[in-house]
């Protein structure tokens, strides 16, 4: 059996010894957005440290546990804190939690992050719908023997961010009077913030926002047939766009300020996604569930 799939089976068995909850939507809460977890009516929680061989988040502002429960009527699993490539884990471990949530039943992955605004028309506190992504200097999470149990060797990435889910997020924003930017998110490795010259490069490449997560997760999810969508909370303008140096505290504070709008947008979108999953149940059968 493929080593990655074997590890996933061990993790899945452990989670199943704690809960038989089957989520439909998986949500990843980014830096400073972890408080959103309070909206969930929790059925079970599993700290990452309890799961055998599981990568553990070391970043302040990332609690490090799975929450299983309901958002309204919709069964969800929520990652309160993610692991990042810059923490030193191999990229296959960085995406392990995403794959695990898929194996536990999630049909939709809702990614969130805090990001630097590269587009000069963005403001700190803006929310941005991710339309597409660029992976720059981060290894592809699918490198290595392909876990055929999950997906194909050469998966298509022409529509990673599901068009129907994008439309659901747009509609939810419009109907709740939430201003929504849209754009391309670029993942770099971090952990240092970028230089002003790198930000100019990203702008030339067509990037609107920059961060240190999300893209590898989206690739792994798309590989195994999970429908993906994402929102960035623009926590700051990227390096060189203002006179101020960047700090992680600033990122968390800006996410705090956007948290009411963020919460409403996620809650409304997930409610509609619950209906979408009922209308269009997942046809994927690679995941062994
Ligand atoms: N750069 C990279 N990652 C980030 C930033 C940034 O400016 N802001 C929040 N995460």
Short mmCIF file of N, CA and C in Angstrom, two decimals, residues 73-250:
data_model
loop_
_atom_site.label_atom_id
_atom_site.label_comp_id
_atom_site.label_asym_id
_atom_site.label_seq_id
_atom_site.Cartn_x
_atom_site.Cartn_y
_atom_site.Cartn_z
N UNK A 73 -27.52 23.53 9.76
CA UNK A 73 -27.87 22.13 9.53
C UNK A 73 -26.70 21.32 8.98
N UNK A 74 -25.62 22.00 8.60
CA UNK A 74 -24.59 21.36 7.77
C UNK A 74 -23.52 20.70 8.65
N UNK A 75 -23.30 19.39 8.45
CA UNK A 75 -22.22 18.73 9.19
C UNK A 75 -20.86 19.17 8.67
N UNK A 76 -20.03 19.69 9.56
CA UNK A 76 -18.74 20.23 9.14
C UNK A 76 -17.62 19.65 10.01
N UNK A 77 -16.41 19.65 9.44
CA UNK A 77 -15.22 19.45 10.24
C UNK A 77 -14.37 20.70 10.03
N UNK A 78 -13.83 21.19 11.11
CA UNK A 78 -13.11 22.45 11.03
C UNK A 78 -11.70 22.24 11.56
N UNK A 79 -10.72 22.70 10.81
CA UNK A 79 -9.34 22.70 11.32
C UNK A 79 -9.10 24.03 11.99
N UNK A 80 -8.98 24.00 13.30
CA UNK A 80 -8.66 25.22 14.02
C UNK A 80 -7.14 25.26 14.11
N UNK A 81 -6.54 25.86 13.10
CA UNK A 81 -5.09 25.85 12.98
C UNK A 81 -4.64 24.84 11.95
N UNK A 82 -3.70 25.27 11.11
CA UNK A 82 -3.15 24.38 10.08
C UNK A 82 -1.65 24.24 10.29
N UNK A 83 -1.06 23.31 9.58
CA UNK A 83 0.41 23.24 9.59
C UNK A 83 0.93 23.85 8.29
N UNK A 84 2.09 24.48 8.42
CA UNK A 84 2.68 25.18 7.28
C UNK A 84 3.98 24.50 6.86
N UNK A 85 4.33 24.65 5.62
CA UNK A 85 5.57 24.08 5.11
C UNK A 85 6.78 24.66 5.86
N UNK A 86 6.71 25.96 6.22
CA UNK A 86 7.86 26.60 6.87
C UNK A 86 8.12 26.05 8.28
N UNK A 87 7.18 25.31 8.83
CA UNK A 87 7.41 24.73 10.16
C UNK A 87 8.38 23.55 10.09
N UNK A 88 8.69 23.13 8.86
CA UNK A 88 9.71 22.10 8.69
C UNK A 88 9.14 20.73 8.37
N UNK A 89 7.82 20.63 8.25
CA UNK A 89 7.23 19.34 7.88
C UNK A 89 7.36 19.11 6.38
N UNK A 90 7.52 17.85 5.97
CA UNK A 90 7.46 17.59 4.52
C UNK A 90 6.08 17.98 4.00
N UNK A 91 6.04 18.39 2.75
CA UNK A 91 4.77 18.92 2.23
C UNK A 91 3.67 17.84 2.25
N UNK A 92 4.07 16.56 2.20
CA UNK A 92 3.05 15.49 2.27
C UNK A 92 2.36 15.51 3.64
N UNK A 93 3.10 15.93 4.70
CA UNK A 93 2.49 16.06 6.03
C UNK A 93 1.62 17.33 6.11
N UNK A 94 2.06 18.37 5.40
CA UNK A 94 1.28 19.63 5.43
C UNK A 94 -0.13 19.39 4.90
N UNK A 95 -0.24 18.51 3.90
CA UNK A 95 -1.57 18.28 3.30
C UNK A 95 -2.29 17.06 3.90
N UNK A 96 -1.62 16.36 4.81
CA UNK A 96 -2.23 15.16 5.42
C UNK A 96 -3.61 15.46 6.04
N UNK A 97 -3.72 16.55 6.83
CA UNK A 97 -5.03 16.82 7.44
C UNK A 97 -6.14 17.04 6.40
N UNK A 98 -5.77 17.65 5.28
CA UNK A 98 -6.77 17.90 4.22
C UNK A 98 -7.26 16.57 3.66
N UNK A 99 -6.29 15.70 3.35
CA UNK A 99 -6.65 14.39 2.79
C UNK A 99 -7.48 13.60 3.80
N UNK A 100 -7.12 13.73 5.06
CA UNK A 100 -7.84 13.00 6.10
C UNK A 100 -9.30 13.46 6.16
N UNK A 101 -9.52 14.77 6.10
CA UNK A 101 -10.89 15.28 6.15
C UNK A 101 -11.69 14.75 4.96
N UNK A 102 -11.02 14.61 3.81
CA UNK A 102 -11.67 14.01 2.64
C UNK A 102 -12.05 12.57 2.91
N UNK A 103 -11.13 11.83 3.50
CA UNK A 103 -11.40 10.41 3.79
C UNK A 103 -12.50 10.26 4.83
N UNK A 104 -12.67 11.28 5.67
CA UNK A 104 -13.72 11.21 6.70
C UNK A 104 -15.09 11.57 6.13
N UNK A 105 -15.10 12.04 4.88
CA UNK A 105 -16.39 12.27 4.22
C UNK A 105 -16.57 13.65 3.60
N UNK A 106 -15.66 14.60 3.87
CA UNK A 106 -15.87 15.96 3.37
C UNK A 106 -15.90 15.99 1.84
N UNK A 107 -16.92 16.62 1.30
CA UNK A 107 -17.06 16.73 -0.16
C UNK A 107 -16.61 18.10 -0.64
N UNK A 108 -16.59 19.05 0.28
CA UNK A 108 -16.21 20.43 -0.06
C UNK A 108 -15.14 20.86 0.93
N UNK A 109 -14.12 21.55 0.42
CA UNK A 109 -13.09 22.13 1.28
C UNK A 109 -13.17 23.65 1.17
N UNK A 110 -13.37 24.30 2.31
CA UNK A 110 -13.46 25.76 2.36
C UNK A 110 -12.18 26.25 3.03
N UNK A 111 -11.27 26.82 2.23
CA UNK A 111 -9.98 27.27 2.75
C UNK A 111 -10.04 28.74 3.12
N UNK A 112 -9.47 29.11 4.25
CA UNK A 112 -9.34 30.53 4.57
C UNK A 112 -7.90 30.80 5.00
N UNK A 113 -7.51 32.04 4.83
CA UNK A 113 -6.15 32.43 5.26
C UNK A 113 -6.12 33.94 5.49
N UNK A 114 -5.05 34.36 6.16
CA UNK A 114 -4.72 35.79 6.20
C UNK A 114 -3.65 35.99 5.13
N UNK A 115 -3.75 37.07 4.37
CA UNK A 115 -2.83 37.25 3.26
C UNK A 115 -2.42 38.70 3.13
N UNK A 116 -1.29 38.92 2.52
CA UNK A 116 -0.85 40.27 2.20
C UNK A 116 -1.49 40.70 0.88
N UNK A 117 -1.95 41.93 0.82
CA UNK A 117 -2.53 42.45 -0.42
C UNK A 117 -1.41 42.88 -1.36
N UNK A 118 -1.43 42.33 -2.56
CA UNK A 118 -0.44 42.69 -3.59
C UNK A 118 -1.09 43.66 -4.58
N UNK A 119 -2.37 43.48 -4.81
CA UNK A 119 -3.13 44.37 -5.68
C UNK A 119 -3.26 45.74 -5.00
N UNK A 120 -2.80 46.82 -5.67
CA UNK A 120 -2.80 48.12 -5.01
C UNK A 120 -4.19 48.66 -4.69
N UNK A 121 -5.24 48.08 -5.27
CA UNK A 121 -6.59 48.58 -4.94
C UNK A 121 -7.15 47.91 -3.68
N UNK A 122 -6.42 46.97 -3.09
CA UNK A 122 -6.90 46.29 -1.88
C UNK A 122 -6.60 47.12 -0.63
N UNK A 123 -7.40 46.89 0.43
CA UNK A 123 -7.20 47.55 1.72
C UNK A 123 -7.13 46.49 2.82
N UNK A 124 -6.38 46.77 3.89
CA UNK A 124 -6.38 45.84 5.02
C UNK A 124 -7.82 45.64 5.51
N UNK A 125 -8.17 44.40 5.78
CA UNK A 125 -9.54 44.09 6.23
C UNK A 125 -10.44 43.61 5.10
N UNK A 126 -10.02 43.81 3.82
CA UNK A 126 -10.82 43.30 2.70
C UNK A 126 -10.87 41.77 2.73
N UNK A 127 -11.97 41.23 2.26
CA UNK A 127 -12.05 39.78 2.04
C UNK A 127 -11.93 39.53 0.53
N UNK A 128 -11.17 38.51 0.16
CA UNK A 128 -10.94 38.22 -1.26
C UNK A 128 -11.33 36.78 -1.59
N UNK A 129 -12.23 36.64 -2.55
CA UNK A 129 -12.56 35.32 -3.08
C UNK A 129 -11.38 34.84 -3.93
N UNK A 130 -10.89 33.64 -3.65
CA UNK A 130 -9.76 33.11 -4.43
C UNK A 130 -10.31 32.49 -5.72
N UNK A 131 -9.88 33.08 -6.85
CA UNK A 131 -10.35 32.56 -8.15
C UNK A 131 -9.37 31.54 -8.72
N UNK A 132 -8.09 31.72 -8.40
CA UNK A 132 -7.06 30.79 -8.89
C UNK A 132 -5.81 31.02 -8.05
N UNK A 133 -4.79 30.21 -8.29
CA UNK A 133 -3.60 30.33 -7.44
C UNK A 133 -2.30 30.20 -8.23
N UNK A 134 -1.23 30.60 -7.59
CA UNK A 134 0.12 30.39 -8.11
C UNK A 134 0.92 29.78 -6.96
N UNK A 135 1.64 28.67 -7.25
CA UNK A 135 2.54 28.07 -6.25
C UNK A 135 3.96 28.48 -6.65
N UNK A 136 4.63 29.17 -5.75
CA UNK A 136 5.96 29.67 -6.10
C UNK A 136 6.96 29.20 -5.05
N UNK A 137 7.88 28.34 -5.49
CA UNK A 137 8.97 27.83 -4.63
C UNK A 137 8.50 26.87 -3.54
N UNK A 138 7.23 26.55 -3.50
CA UNK A 138 6.78 25.48 -2.59
C UNK A 138 6.71 24.20 -3.40
N UNK A 139 7.15 23.07 -2.83
CA UNK A 139 7.08 21.84 -3.62
C UNK A 139 5.64 21.42 -3.84
N UNK A 140 5.42 20.76 -4.97
CA UNK A 140 4.09 20.23 -5.25
C UNK A 140 3.81 19.08 -4.26
N UNK A 141 2.64 19.10 -3.61
CA UNK A 141 2.36 18.07 -2.59
C UNK A 141 2.16 16.67 -3.19
N UNK A 142 2.09 16.60 -4.51
CA UNK A 142 1.84 15.29 -5.15
C UNK A 142 3.13 14.62 -5.61
N UNK A 143 4.29 15.26 -5.32
CA UNK A 143 5.57 14.65 -5.68
C UNK A 143 5.78 13.39 -4.83
N UNK A 144 6.30 12.35 -5.49
CA UNK A 144 6.53 11.07 -4.80
C UNK A 144 5.59 10.02 -5.37
N UNK A 145 5.69 8.80 -4.87
CA UNK A 145 4.81 7.75 -5.37
C UNK A 145 3.35 8.20 -5.25
N UNK A 146 2.59 8.05 -6.33
CA UNK A 146 1.22 8.57 -6.28
C UNK A 146 0.31 7.66 -5.46
N UNK A 147 -0.39 8.24 -4.47
CA UNK A 147 -1.40 7.41 -3.78
C UNK A 147 -2.60 7.20 -4.73
N UNK A 148 -2.54 6.11 -5.49
CA UNK A 148 -3.58 5.86 -6.50
C UNK A 148 -4.96 5.73 -5.86
N UNK A 149 -4.95 5.36 -4.56
CA UNK A 149 -6.23 5.23 -3.85
C UNK A 149 -6.95 6.57 -3.79
N UNK A 150 -6.19 7.68 -3.89
CA UNK A 150 -6.79 9.01 -3.77
C UNK A 150 -7.11 9.63 -5.12
N UNK A 151 -6.19 9.52 -6.07
CA UNK A 151 -6.40 10.21 -7.34
C UNK A 151 -5.34 9.83 -8.35
N UNK A 152 -5.39 10.46 -9.52
CA UNK A 152 -4.52 10.08 -10.63
C UNK A 152 -3.14 10.75 -10.53
N UNK A 153 -2.20 10.25 -11.27
CA UNK A 153 -0.82 10.76 -11.25
C UNK A 153 -0.73 12.21 -11.74
N UNK A 154 -1.46 12.51 -12.81
CA UNK A 154 -1.35 13.84 -13.42
C UNK A 154 -2.71 14.53 -13.39
N UNK A 155 -3.13 15.02 -12.24
CA UNK A 155 -4.48 15.59 -12.16
C UNK A 155 -4.58 16.96 -12.84
N UNK A 156 -5.71 17.17 -13.44
CA UNK A 156 -6.02 18.47 -14.05
C UNK A 156 -6.17 19.52 -12.96
N UNK A 157 -5.64 20.73 -13.21
CA UNK A 157 -5.78 21.82 -12.23
C UNK A 157 -6.39 23.06 -12.91
N UNK A 158 -7.18 22.84 -13.98
CA UNK A 158 -7.68 24.03 -14.69
C UNK A 158 -8.83 24.71 -13.96
N UNK A 159 -9.53 23.99 -13.11
CA UNK A 159 -10.54 24.68 -12.26
C UNK A 159 -10.44 24.13 -10.84
N UNK A 160 -9.39 24.53 -10.14
CA UNK A 160 -9.22 24.07 -8.75
C UNK A 160 -10.33 24.64 -7.88
N UNK A 161 -10.66 25.91 -8.10
CA UNK A 161 -11.66 26.60 -7.27
C UNK A 161 -13.01 26.48 -7.97
N UNK A 162 -13.84 25.63 -7.43
CA UNK A 162 -15.11 25.22 -8.04
C UNK A 162 -15.98 26.44 -8.38
N UNK A 163 -16.44 26.48 -9.62
CA UNK A 163 -17.19 27.66 -10.09
C UNK A 163 -18.52 27.82 -9.34
N UNK A 164 -19.19 26.71 -9.06
CA UNK A 164 -20.47 26.81 -8.35
C UNK A 164 -20.24 27.35 -6.94
N UNK A 165 -19.17 26.87 -6.29
CA UNK A 165 -18.89 27.34 -4.93
C UNK A 165 -18.49 28.82 -4.95
N UNK A 166 -17.74 29.22 -5.97
CA UNK A 166 -17.39 30.65 -6.10
C UNK A 166 -18.67 31.48 -6.18
N UNK A 167 -19.62 31.00 -6.97
CA UNK A 167 -20.86 31.74 -7.16
C UNK A 167 -21.66 31.79 -5.85
N UNK A 168 -21.60 30.71 -5.09
CA UNK A 168 -22.28 30.68 -3.79
C UNK A 168 -21.68 31.75 -2.87
N UNK A 169 -20.36 31.85 -2.86
CA UNK A 169 -19.71 32.84 -1.98
C UNK A 169 -20.04 34.26 -2.46
N UNK A 170 -20.03 34.45 -3.78
CA UNK A 170 -20.40 35.78 -4.31
C UNK A 170 -21.82 36.15 -3.90
N UNK A 171 -22.74 35.23 -4.08
CA UNK A 171 -24.15 35.49 -3.74
C UNK A 171 -24.29 35.77 -2.25
N UNK A 172 -23.60 34.98 -1.44
CA UNK A 172 -23.69 35.17 0.02
C UNK A 172 -23.17 36.55 0.40
N UNK A 173 -22.09 36.98 -0.25
CA UNK A 173 -21.53 38.30 0.04
C UNK A 173 -22.52 39.39 -0.37
N UNK A 174 -23.05 39.26 -1.58
CA UNK A 174 -23.97 40.29 -2.10
C UNK A 174 -25.19 40.42 -1.19
N UNK A 175 -25.77 39.29 -0.85
CA UNK A 175 -27.02 39.34 -0.08
C UNK A 175 -26.82 39.79 1.36
N UNK A 176 -25.58 39.78 1.81
CA UNK A 176 -25.30 40.24 3.18
C UNK A 176 -24.53 41.55 3.19
N UNK A 177 -24.52 42.21 2.04
CA UNK A 177 -23.85 43.52 1.90
C UNK A 177 -22.39 43.46 2.38
N UNK A 178 -21.73 42.38 2.02
CA UNK A 178 -20.30 42.25 2.37
C UNK A 178 -19.48 42.51 1.12
N UNK A 179 -18.61 43.48 1.21
CA UNK A 179 -17.77 43.82 0.06
C UNK A 179 -16.74 42.70 -0.16
N UNK A 180 -16.66 42.22 -1.40
CA UNK A 180 -15.79 41.07 -1.68
C UNK A 180 -14.87 41.39 -2.86
N UNK A 181 -13.57 41.36 -2.61
CA UNK A 181 -12.61 41.44 -3.70
C UNK A 181 -12.49 40.04 -4.30
N UNK A 182 -11.87 39.96 -5.47
CA UNK A 182 -11.60 38.66 -6.08
C UNK A 182 -10.20 38.66 -6.63
N UNK A 183 -9.56 37.51 -6.65
CA UNK A 183 -8.24 37.52 -7.25
C UNK A 183 -7.47 36.23 -7.13
N UNK A 184 -6.19 36.35 -7.46
CA UNK A 184 -5.26 35.23 -7.52
C UNK A 184 -4.38 35.25 -6.27
N UNK A 185 -4.32 34.11 -5.59
CA UNK A 185 -3.53 33.97 -4.36
C UNK A 185 -2.23 33.23 -4.70
N UNK A 186 -1.12 33.76 -4.23
CA UNK A 186 0.17 33.08 -4.42
C UNK A 186 0.68 32.58 -3.08
N UNK A 187 1.12 31.30 -3.07
CA UNK A 187 1.78 30.76 -1.88
C UNK A 187 3.29 30.76 -2.08
N UNK A 188 3.98 31.40 -1.18
CA UNK A 188 5.45 31.28 -1.06
C UNK A 188 5.73 30.46 0.19
N UNK A 189 7.00 30.11 0.41
CA UNK A 189 7.28 29.24 1.55
C UNK A 189 7.15 29.97 2.88
N UNK A 190 7.47 31.31 2.95
CA UNK A 190 7.68 31.92 4.26
C UNK A 190 8.88 31.25 4.89
N UNK A 191 9.16 31.42 6.19
CA UNK A 191 8.38 32.24 7.11
C UNK A 191 8.71 33.74 7.06
N UNK A 192 9.79 34.12 6.38
CA UNK A 192 10.01 35.57 6.30
C UNK A 192 8.93 36.15 5.39
N UNK A 193 8.52 37.37 5.69
CA UNK A 193 7.67 38.09 4.75
C UNK A 193 8.52 38.40 3.51
N UNK A 194 7.86 38.85 2.45
CA UNK A 194 8.55 39.06 1.19
C UNK A 194 9.33 40.37 1.21
N UNK A 195 10.23 40.50 0.25
CA UNK A 195 10.90 41.78 0.04
C UNK A 195 10.03 42.61 -0.92
N UNK A 196 10.20 43.94 -0.91
CA UNK A 196 9.43 44.76 -1.87
C UNK A 196 9.66 44.33 -3.32
N UNK A 197 10.88 43.91 -3.65
CA UNK A 197 11.15 43.48 -5.03
C UNK A 197 10.36 42.21 -5.36
N UNK A 198 10.25 41.31 -4.38
CA UNK A 198 9.46 40.09 -4.61
C UNK A 198 7.98 40.43 -4.81
N UNK A 199 7.51 41.43 -4.08
CA UNK A 199 6.10 41.82 -4.24
C UNK A 199 5.88 42.42 -5.64
N UNK A 200 6.83 43.21 -6.11
CA UNK A 200 6.70 43.73 -7.49
C UNK A 200 6.69 42.58 -8.49
N UNK A 201 7.52 41.57 -8.24
CA UNK A 201 7.54 40.38 -9.11
C UNK A 201 6.17 39.70 -9.11
N UNK A 202 5.61 39.53 -7.92
CA UNK A 202 4.30 38.86 -7.82
C UNK A 202 3.23 39.64 -8.59
N UNK A 203 3.32 40.97 -8.51
CA UNK A 203 2.32 41.79 -9.21
C UNK A 203 2.45 41.57 -10.72
N UNK A 204 3.72 41.51 -11.20
CA UNK A 204 3.95 41.26 -12.63
C UNK A 204 3.40 39.89 -13.05
N UNK A 205 3.43 38.95 -12.11
CA UNK A 205 2.96 37.59 -12.42
C UNK A 205 1.43 37.50 -12.40
N UNK A 206 0.77 38.55 -11.95
CA UNK A 206 -0.69 38.53 -11.93
C UNK A 206 -1.28 38.14 -10.59
N UNK A 207 -0.47 38.27 -9.54
CA UNK A 207 -0.95 37.89 -8.21
C UNK A 207 -1.64 39.07 -7.52
N UNK A 208 -2.71 38.77 -6.78
CA UNK A 208 -3.43 39.81 -6.03
C UNK A 208 -3.18 39.73 -4.54
N UNK A 209 -2.82 38.54 -4.06
CA UNK A 209 -2.60 38.36 -2.62
C UNK A 209 -1.51 37.32 -2.43
N UNK A 210 -0.81 37.43 -1.29
CA UNK A 210 0.30 36.52 -1.03
C UNK A 210 0.23 35.98 0.39
N UNK A 211 0.59 34.71 0.52
CA UNK A 211 0.61 34.10 1.85
C UNK A 211 1.49 32.86 1.86
N UNK A 212 1.38 32.11 2.97
CA UNK A 212 2.31 31.00 3.20
C UNK A 212 1.56 29.67 3.34
N UNK A 213 0.36 29.59 2.78
CA UNK A 213 -0.45 28.36 2.94
C UNK A 213 -1.35 28.19 1.74
N UNK A 214 -2.32 27.30 1.89
CA UNK A 214 -3.52 27.20 1.05
C UNK A 214 -3.32 26.49 -0.29
N UNK A 215 -2.30 26.90 -1.08
CA UNK A 215 -2.21 26.37 -2.44
C UNK A 215 -1.91 24.86 -2.41
N UNK A 216 -0.96 24.45 -1.59
CA UNK A 216 -0.64 23.01 -1.56
C UNK A 216 -1.87 22.22 -1.06
N UNK A 217 -2.64 22.82 -0.16
CA UNK A 217 -3.85 22.16 0.35
C UNK A 217 -4.88 22.02 -0.77
N UNK A 218 -5.02 23.09 -1.55
CA UNK A 218 -6.00 23.08 -2.65
C UNK A 218 -5.60 22.03 -3.70
N UNK A 219 -4.30 21.91 -3.96
CA UNK A 219 -3.84 20.93 -4.96
C UNK A 219 -4.16 19.51 -4.47
N UNK A 220 -3.84 19.24 -3.19
CA UNK A 220 -4.07 17.88 -2.67
C UNK A 220 -5.57 17.55 -2.65
N UNK A 221 -6.39 18.54 -2.31
CA UNK A 221 -7.83 18.31 -2.28
C UNK A 221 -8.37 18.06 -3.69
N UNK A 222 -7.93 18.86 -4.62
CA UNK A 222 -8.40 18.71 -6.01
C UNK A 222 -7.98 17.35 -6.57
N UNK A 223 -6.77 16.93 -6.20
CA UNK A 223 -6.26 15.62 -6.63
C UNK A 223 -7.22 14.50 -6.24
N UNK A 224 -7.80 14.60 -5.04
CA UNK A 224 -8.66 13.50 -4.59
C UNK A 224 -10.15 13.78 -4.82
N UNK A 225 -10.44 14.81 -5.62
CA UNK A 225 -11.82 15.04 -6.04
C UNK A 225 -12.67 15.81 -5.07
N UNK A 226 -12.04 16.47 -4.09
CA UNK A 226 -12.80 17.34 -3.19
C UNK A 226 -13.01 18.68 -3.91
N UNK A 227 -14.21 19.21 -3.81
CA UNK A 227 -14.48 20.53 -4.42
C UNK A 227 -13.93 21.62 -3.49
N UNK A 228 -13.19 22.57 -4.07
CA UNK A 228 -12.44 23.53 -3.27
C UNK A 228 -12.96 24.95 -3.47
N UNK A 229 -12.96 25.73 -2.38
CA UNK A 229 -13.17 27.17 -2.50
C UNK A 229 -12.34 27.84 -1.41
N UNK A 230 -12.15 29.15 -1.53
CA UNK A 230 -11.32 29.82 -0.54
C UNK A 230 -11.53 31.32 -0.46
N UNK A 231 -11.27 31.83 0.73
CA UNK A 231 -11.33 33.28 0.97
C UNK A 231 -10.05 33.70 1.69
N UNK A 232 -9.46 34.80 1.22
CA UNK A 232 -8.34 35.41 1.95
C UNK A 232 -8.84 36.63 2.70
N UNK A 233 -8.37 36.76 3.92
CA UNK A 233 -8.59 38.02 4.65
C UNK A 233 -7.32 38.85 4.44
N UNK A 234 -7.44 39.95 3.77
CA UNK A 234 -6.27 40.78 3.48
C UNK A 234 -5.90 41.51 4.79
N UNK A 235 -4.86 41.04 5.42
CA UNK A 235 -4.53 41.56 6.76
C UNK A 235 -3.61 42.78 6.68
N UNK A 236 -2.94 42.94 5.56
CA UNK A 236 -1.97 44.04 5.43
C UNK A 236 -1.69 44.24 3.96
N UNK A 237 -1.19 45.41 3.63
CA UNK A 237 -0.65 45.57 2.28
C UNK A 237 0.75 44.98 2.30
N UNK A 238 1.14 44.32 1.21
CA UNK A 238 2.39 43.56 1.20
C UNK A 238 3.60 44.49 1.28
N UNK A 239 4.76 43.87 1.48
CA UNK A 239 6.00 44.63 1.74
C UNK A 239 6.25 45.68 0.67
N UNK A 240 6.67 46.85 1.13
CA UNK A 240 7.02 47.93 0.21
C UNK A 240 5.83 48.79 -0.20
N UNK A 241 4.60 48.36 0.15
CA UNK A 241 3.43 49.13 -0.27
C UNK A 241 3.06 50.19 0.77
N UNK A 242 3.57 50.05 1.98
CA UNK A 242 3.41 51.09 3.00
C UNK A 242 4.77 51.30 3.65
N UNK A 243 4.85 52.29 4.51
CA UNK A 243 6.14 52.58 5.16
C UNK A 243 6.40 51.63 6.33
N UNK A 244 5.34 50.86 6.75
CA UNK A 244 5.47 50.09 7.99
C UNK A 244 6.09 48.72 7.78
N UNK A 245 6.92 48.27 8.72
CA UNK A 245 7.36 46.86 8.68
C UNK A 245 6.20 45.93 9.01
N UNK A 246 6.26 44.67 8.56
CA UNK A 246 5.17 43.72 8.79
C UNK A 246 5.43 42.88 10.03
N UNK A 247 4.35 42.60 10.77
CA UNK A 247 4.48 41.71 11.93
C UNK A 247 3.33 40.71 11.95
N UNK A 248 3.56 39.57 12.58
CA UNK A 248 2.52 38.55 12.71
C UNK A 248 1.36 39.09 13.56
N UNK A 249 1.69 39.95 14.55
CA UNK A 249 0.63 40.51 15.42
C UNK A 249 -0.34 41.35 14.59
N UNK A 250 0.22 42.12 13.63
CA UNK A 250 -0.62 42.95 12.77
C UNK A 250 -1.58 42.06 11.97
#
